[in-house]
PDB file of C-alpha atoms and ligand atoms in Angstrom:
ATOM      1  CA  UNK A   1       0.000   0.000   0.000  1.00 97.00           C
ATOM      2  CA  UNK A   2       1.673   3.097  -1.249  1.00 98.00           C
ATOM      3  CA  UNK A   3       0.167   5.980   0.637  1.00 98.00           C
ATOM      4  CA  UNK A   4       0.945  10.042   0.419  1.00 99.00           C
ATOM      5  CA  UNK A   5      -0.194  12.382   3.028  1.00 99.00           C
ATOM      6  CA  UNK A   6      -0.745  16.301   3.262  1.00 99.00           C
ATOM      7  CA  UNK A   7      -1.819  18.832   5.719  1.00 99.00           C
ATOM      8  CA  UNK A   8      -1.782  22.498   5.821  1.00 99.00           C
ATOM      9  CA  UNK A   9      -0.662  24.460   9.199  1.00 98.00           C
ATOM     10  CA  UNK A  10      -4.124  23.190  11.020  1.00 98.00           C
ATOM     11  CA  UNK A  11      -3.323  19.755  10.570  1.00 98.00           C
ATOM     12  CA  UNK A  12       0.537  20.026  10.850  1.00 98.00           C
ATOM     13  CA  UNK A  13       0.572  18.587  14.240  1.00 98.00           C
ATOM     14  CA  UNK A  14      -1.960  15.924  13.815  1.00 98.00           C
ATOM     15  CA  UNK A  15       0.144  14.835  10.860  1.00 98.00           C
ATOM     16  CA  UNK A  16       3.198  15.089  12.511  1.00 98.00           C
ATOM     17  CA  UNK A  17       1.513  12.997  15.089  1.00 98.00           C
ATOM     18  CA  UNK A  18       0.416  10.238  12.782  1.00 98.00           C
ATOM     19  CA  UNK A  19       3.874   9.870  10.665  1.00 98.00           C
ATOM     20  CA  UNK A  20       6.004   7.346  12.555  1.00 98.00           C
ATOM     21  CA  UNK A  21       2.639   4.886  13.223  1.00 98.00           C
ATOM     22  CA  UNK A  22       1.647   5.251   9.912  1.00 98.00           C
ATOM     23  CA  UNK A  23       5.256   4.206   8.608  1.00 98.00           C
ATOM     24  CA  UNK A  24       4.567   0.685  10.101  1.00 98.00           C
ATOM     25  CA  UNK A  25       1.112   0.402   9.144  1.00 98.00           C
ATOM     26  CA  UNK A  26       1.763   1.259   5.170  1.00 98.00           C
ATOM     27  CA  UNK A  27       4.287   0.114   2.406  1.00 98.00           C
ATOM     28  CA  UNK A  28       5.491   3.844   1.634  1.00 98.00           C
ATOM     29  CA  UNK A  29       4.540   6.655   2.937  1.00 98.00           C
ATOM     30  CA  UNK A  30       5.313  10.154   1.164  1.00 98.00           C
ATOM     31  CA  UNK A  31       4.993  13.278   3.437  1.00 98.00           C
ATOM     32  CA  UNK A  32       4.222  16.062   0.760  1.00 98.00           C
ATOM     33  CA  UNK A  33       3.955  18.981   3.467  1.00 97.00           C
ATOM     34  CA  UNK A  34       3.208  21.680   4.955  1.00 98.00           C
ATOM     35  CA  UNK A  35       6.461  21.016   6.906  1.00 98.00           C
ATOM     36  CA  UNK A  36       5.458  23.635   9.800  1.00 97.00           C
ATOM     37  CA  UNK A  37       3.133  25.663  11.198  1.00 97.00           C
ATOM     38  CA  UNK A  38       3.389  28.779   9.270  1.00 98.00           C
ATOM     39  CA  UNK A  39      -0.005  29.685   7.583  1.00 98.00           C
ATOM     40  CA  UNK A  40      -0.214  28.314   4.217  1.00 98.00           C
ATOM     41  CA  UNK A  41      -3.442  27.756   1.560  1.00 99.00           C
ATOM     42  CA  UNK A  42      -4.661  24.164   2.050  1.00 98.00           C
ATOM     43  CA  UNK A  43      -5.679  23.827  -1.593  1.00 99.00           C
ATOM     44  CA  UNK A  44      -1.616  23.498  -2.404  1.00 99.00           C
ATOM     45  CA  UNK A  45      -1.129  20.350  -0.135  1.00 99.00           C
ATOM     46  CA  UNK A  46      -4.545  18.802  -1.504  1.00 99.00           C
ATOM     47  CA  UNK A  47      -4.135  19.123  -4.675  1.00 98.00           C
ATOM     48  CA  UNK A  48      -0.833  17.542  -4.899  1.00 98.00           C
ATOM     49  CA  UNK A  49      -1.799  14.510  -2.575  1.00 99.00           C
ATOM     50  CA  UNK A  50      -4.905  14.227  -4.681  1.00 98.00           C
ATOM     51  CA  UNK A  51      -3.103  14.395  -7.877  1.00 98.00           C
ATOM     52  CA  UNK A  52      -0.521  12.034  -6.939  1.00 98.00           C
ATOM     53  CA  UNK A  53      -3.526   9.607  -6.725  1.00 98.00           C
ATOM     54  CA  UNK A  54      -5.110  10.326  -9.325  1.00 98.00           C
ATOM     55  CA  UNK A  55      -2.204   9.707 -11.093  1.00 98.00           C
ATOM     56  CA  UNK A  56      -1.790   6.460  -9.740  1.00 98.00           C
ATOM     57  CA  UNK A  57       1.536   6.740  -8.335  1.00 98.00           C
ATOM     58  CA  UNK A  58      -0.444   5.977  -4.893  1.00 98.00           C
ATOM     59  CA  UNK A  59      -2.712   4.234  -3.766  1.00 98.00           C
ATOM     60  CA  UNK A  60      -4.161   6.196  -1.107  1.00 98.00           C
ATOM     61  CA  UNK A  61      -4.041   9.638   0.243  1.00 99.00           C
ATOM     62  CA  UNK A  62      -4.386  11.414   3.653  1.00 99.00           C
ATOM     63  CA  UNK A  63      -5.347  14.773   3.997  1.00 99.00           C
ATOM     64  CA  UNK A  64      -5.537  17.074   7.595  1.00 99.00           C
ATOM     65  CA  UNK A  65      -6.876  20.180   8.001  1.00 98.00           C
ATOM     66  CA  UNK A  66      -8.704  21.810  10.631  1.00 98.00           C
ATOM     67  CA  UNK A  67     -11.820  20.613   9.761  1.00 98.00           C
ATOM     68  CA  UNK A  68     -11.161  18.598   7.272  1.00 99.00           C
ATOM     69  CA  UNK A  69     -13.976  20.607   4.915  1.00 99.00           C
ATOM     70  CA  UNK A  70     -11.407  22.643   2.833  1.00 99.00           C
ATOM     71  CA  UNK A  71      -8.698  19.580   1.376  1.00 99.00           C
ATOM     72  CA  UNK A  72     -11.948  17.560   0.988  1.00 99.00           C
ATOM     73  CA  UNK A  73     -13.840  19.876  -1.316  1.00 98.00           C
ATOM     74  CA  UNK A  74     -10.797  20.791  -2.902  1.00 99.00           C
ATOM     75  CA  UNK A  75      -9.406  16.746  -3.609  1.00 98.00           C
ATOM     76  CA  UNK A  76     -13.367  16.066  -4.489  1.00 98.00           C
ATOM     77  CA  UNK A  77     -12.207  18.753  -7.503  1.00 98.00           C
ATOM     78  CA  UNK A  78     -10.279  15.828  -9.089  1.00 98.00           C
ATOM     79  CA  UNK A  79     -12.162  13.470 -11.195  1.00 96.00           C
ATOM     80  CA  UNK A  80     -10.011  10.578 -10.589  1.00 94.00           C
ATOM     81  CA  UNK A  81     -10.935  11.344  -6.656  1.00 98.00           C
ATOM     82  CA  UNK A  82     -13.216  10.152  -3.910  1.00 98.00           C
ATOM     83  CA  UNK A  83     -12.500  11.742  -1.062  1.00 99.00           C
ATOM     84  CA  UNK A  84     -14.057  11.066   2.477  1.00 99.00           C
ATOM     85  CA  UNK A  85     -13.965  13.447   5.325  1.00 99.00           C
ATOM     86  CA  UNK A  86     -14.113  11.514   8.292  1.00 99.00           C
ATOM     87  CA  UNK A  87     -14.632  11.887  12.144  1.00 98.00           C
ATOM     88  CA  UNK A  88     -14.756   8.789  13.459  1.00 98.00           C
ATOM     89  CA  UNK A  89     -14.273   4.767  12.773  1.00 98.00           C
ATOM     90  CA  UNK A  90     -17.124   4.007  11.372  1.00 98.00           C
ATOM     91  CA  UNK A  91     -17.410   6.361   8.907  1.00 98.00           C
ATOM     92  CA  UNK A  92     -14.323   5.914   7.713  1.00 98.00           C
ATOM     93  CA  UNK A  93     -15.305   1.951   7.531  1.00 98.00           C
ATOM     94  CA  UNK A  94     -18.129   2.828   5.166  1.00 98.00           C
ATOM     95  CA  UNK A  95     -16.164   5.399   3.298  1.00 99.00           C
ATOM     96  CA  UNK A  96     -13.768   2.502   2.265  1.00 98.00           C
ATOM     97  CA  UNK A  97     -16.446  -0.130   2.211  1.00 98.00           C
ATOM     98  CA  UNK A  98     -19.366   1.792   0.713  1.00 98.00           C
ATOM     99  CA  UNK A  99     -17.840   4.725  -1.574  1.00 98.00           C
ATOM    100  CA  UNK A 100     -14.501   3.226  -2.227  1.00 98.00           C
ATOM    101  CA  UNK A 101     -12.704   6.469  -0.832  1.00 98.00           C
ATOM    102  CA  UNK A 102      -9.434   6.871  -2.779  1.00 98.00           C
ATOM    103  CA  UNK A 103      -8.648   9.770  -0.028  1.00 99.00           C
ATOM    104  CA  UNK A 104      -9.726  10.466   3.764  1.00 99.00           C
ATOM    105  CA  UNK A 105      -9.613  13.660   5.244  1.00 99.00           C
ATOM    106  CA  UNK A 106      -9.394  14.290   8.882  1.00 99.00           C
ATOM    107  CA  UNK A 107     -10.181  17.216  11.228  1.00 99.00           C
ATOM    108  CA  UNK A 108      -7.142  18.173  12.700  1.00 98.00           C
ATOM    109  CA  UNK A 109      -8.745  20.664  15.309  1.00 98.00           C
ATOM    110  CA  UNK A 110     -11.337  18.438  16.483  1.00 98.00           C
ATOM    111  CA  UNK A 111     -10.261  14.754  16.985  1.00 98.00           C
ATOM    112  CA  UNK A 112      -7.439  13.371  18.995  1.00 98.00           C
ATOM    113  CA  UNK A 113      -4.390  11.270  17.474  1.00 98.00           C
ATOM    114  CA  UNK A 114      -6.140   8.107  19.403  1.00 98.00           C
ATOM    115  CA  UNK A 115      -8.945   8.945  17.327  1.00 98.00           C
ATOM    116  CA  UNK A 116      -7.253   9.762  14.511  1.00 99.00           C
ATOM    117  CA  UNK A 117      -5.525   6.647  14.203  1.00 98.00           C
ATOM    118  CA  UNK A 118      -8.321   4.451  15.171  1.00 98.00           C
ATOM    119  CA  UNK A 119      -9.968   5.932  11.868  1.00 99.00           C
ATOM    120  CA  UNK A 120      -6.861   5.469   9.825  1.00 98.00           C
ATOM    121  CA  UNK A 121      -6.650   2.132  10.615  1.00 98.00           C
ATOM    122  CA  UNK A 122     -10.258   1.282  10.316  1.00 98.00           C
ATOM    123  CA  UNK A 123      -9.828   2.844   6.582  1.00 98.00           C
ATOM    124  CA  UNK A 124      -6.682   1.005   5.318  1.00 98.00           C
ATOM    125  CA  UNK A 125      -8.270  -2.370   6.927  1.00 98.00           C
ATOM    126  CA  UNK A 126     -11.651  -2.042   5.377  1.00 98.00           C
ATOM    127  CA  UNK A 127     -12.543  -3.635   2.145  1.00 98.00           C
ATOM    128  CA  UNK A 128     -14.551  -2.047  -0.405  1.00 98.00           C
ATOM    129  CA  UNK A 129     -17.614  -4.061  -1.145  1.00 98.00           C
ATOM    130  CA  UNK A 130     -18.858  -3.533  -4.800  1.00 97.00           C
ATOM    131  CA  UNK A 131     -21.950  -5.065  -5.797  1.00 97.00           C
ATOM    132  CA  UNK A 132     -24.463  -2.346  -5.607  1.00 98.00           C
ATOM    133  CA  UNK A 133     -21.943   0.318  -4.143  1.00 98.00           C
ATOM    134  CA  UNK A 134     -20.221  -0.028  -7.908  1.00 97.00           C
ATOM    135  CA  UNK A 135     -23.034   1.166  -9.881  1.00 98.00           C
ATOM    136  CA  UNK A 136     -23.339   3.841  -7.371  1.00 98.00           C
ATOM    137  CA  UNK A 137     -19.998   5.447  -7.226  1.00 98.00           C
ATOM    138  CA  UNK A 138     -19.581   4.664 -11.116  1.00 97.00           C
ATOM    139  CA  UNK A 139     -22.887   7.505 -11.117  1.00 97.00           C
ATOM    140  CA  UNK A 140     -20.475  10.153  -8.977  1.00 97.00           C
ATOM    141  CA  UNK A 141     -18.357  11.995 -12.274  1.00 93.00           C
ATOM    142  CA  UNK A 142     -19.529  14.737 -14.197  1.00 91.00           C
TER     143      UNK A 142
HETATM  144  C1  RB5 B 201      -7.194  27.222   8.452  1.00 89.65           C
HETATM  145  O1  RB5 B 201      -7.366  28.235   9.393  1.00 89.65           O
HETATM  146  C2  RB5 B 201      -8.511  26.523   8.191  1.00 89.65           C
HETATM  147  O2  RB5 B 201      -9.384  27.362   7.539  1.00 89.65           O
HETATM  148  C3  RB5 B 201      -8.274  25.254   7.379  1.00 89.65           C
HETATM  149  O3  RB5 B 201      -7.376  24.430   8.050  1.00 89.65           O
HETATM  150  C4  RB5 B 201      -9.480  24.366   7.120  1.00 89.65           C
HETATM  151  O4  RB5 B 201     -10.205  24.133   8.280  1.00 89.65           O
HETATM  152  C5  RB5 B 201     -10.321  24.744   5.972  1.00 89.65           C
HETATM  153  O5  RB5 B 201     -11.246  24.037   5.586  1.00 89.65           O
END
């Protein structure tokens, strides 16, 4: 499992949190920034995570902000891209096993790392289904 991550300076300490568990939990794992906690534009770090996967050179991306709302709409902006914004384990469960999320976003300012990683892990260790759930998500793009 190839995996890149992004945050901006909201989710710079969750991320920076997450890194050395998520090393041992993934493949690879490419950090693509913010690298501090100077203010910077989230749409930079999610467009280059969700790019990345879109163009297949991962498999899965992780995005952090401070709500999560902003790299989500903006990695959503990518056709190639279904991307999750998720609070909690079982959402992220049936973001993987429902809509086949290619990217989860977390909340940086509202969850803890416990949290965060019990989501994480929920995510890479869920299956997605298909079935019905492929005709579904194959109805997302326009
Ligand atoms: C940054 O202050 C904040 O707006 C950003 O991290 C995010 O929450 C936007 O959606």
């Amino acid at each position: 499992m190839r995996v890149a991550i992004g945050s901006d300076h909201a989710g710079y300490e969750l991320k920076n949190q997450l890194l050395e568990w998520l090393k041992t939990q993934v493949d690879e794992l490419n950090d693509l920034g913010t690298n501090s906690e100077e203010s910077v534009d989230y749409p930079d770090f999610a467009h280059a995570v969700a790019g990345e996967v879109e163009k297949g050179n991962y498999d899965l991306g992780i995005l952090i902000c401070g709500t999560g709302i902003g790299v989500d709409m903006t990695a959503n902006k990518h056709q190639g891209i279904r991307s999750a914004l998720c609070w909690n384990k079982e959402v992220s469960k049936l973001a993987k096993s429902h809509n086949n999320a290619n990217v989860i976003c977390l909340p940086g300012r509202f969850i803890t790392t416990e949290t965060a990683k019990e989501i994480l892990d929920t995510f890479l260790n869920t299956k997605f289904e298909g079935g019905r759930h492929n005709r579904r998500i194959n109805k997302i793009s326009c």
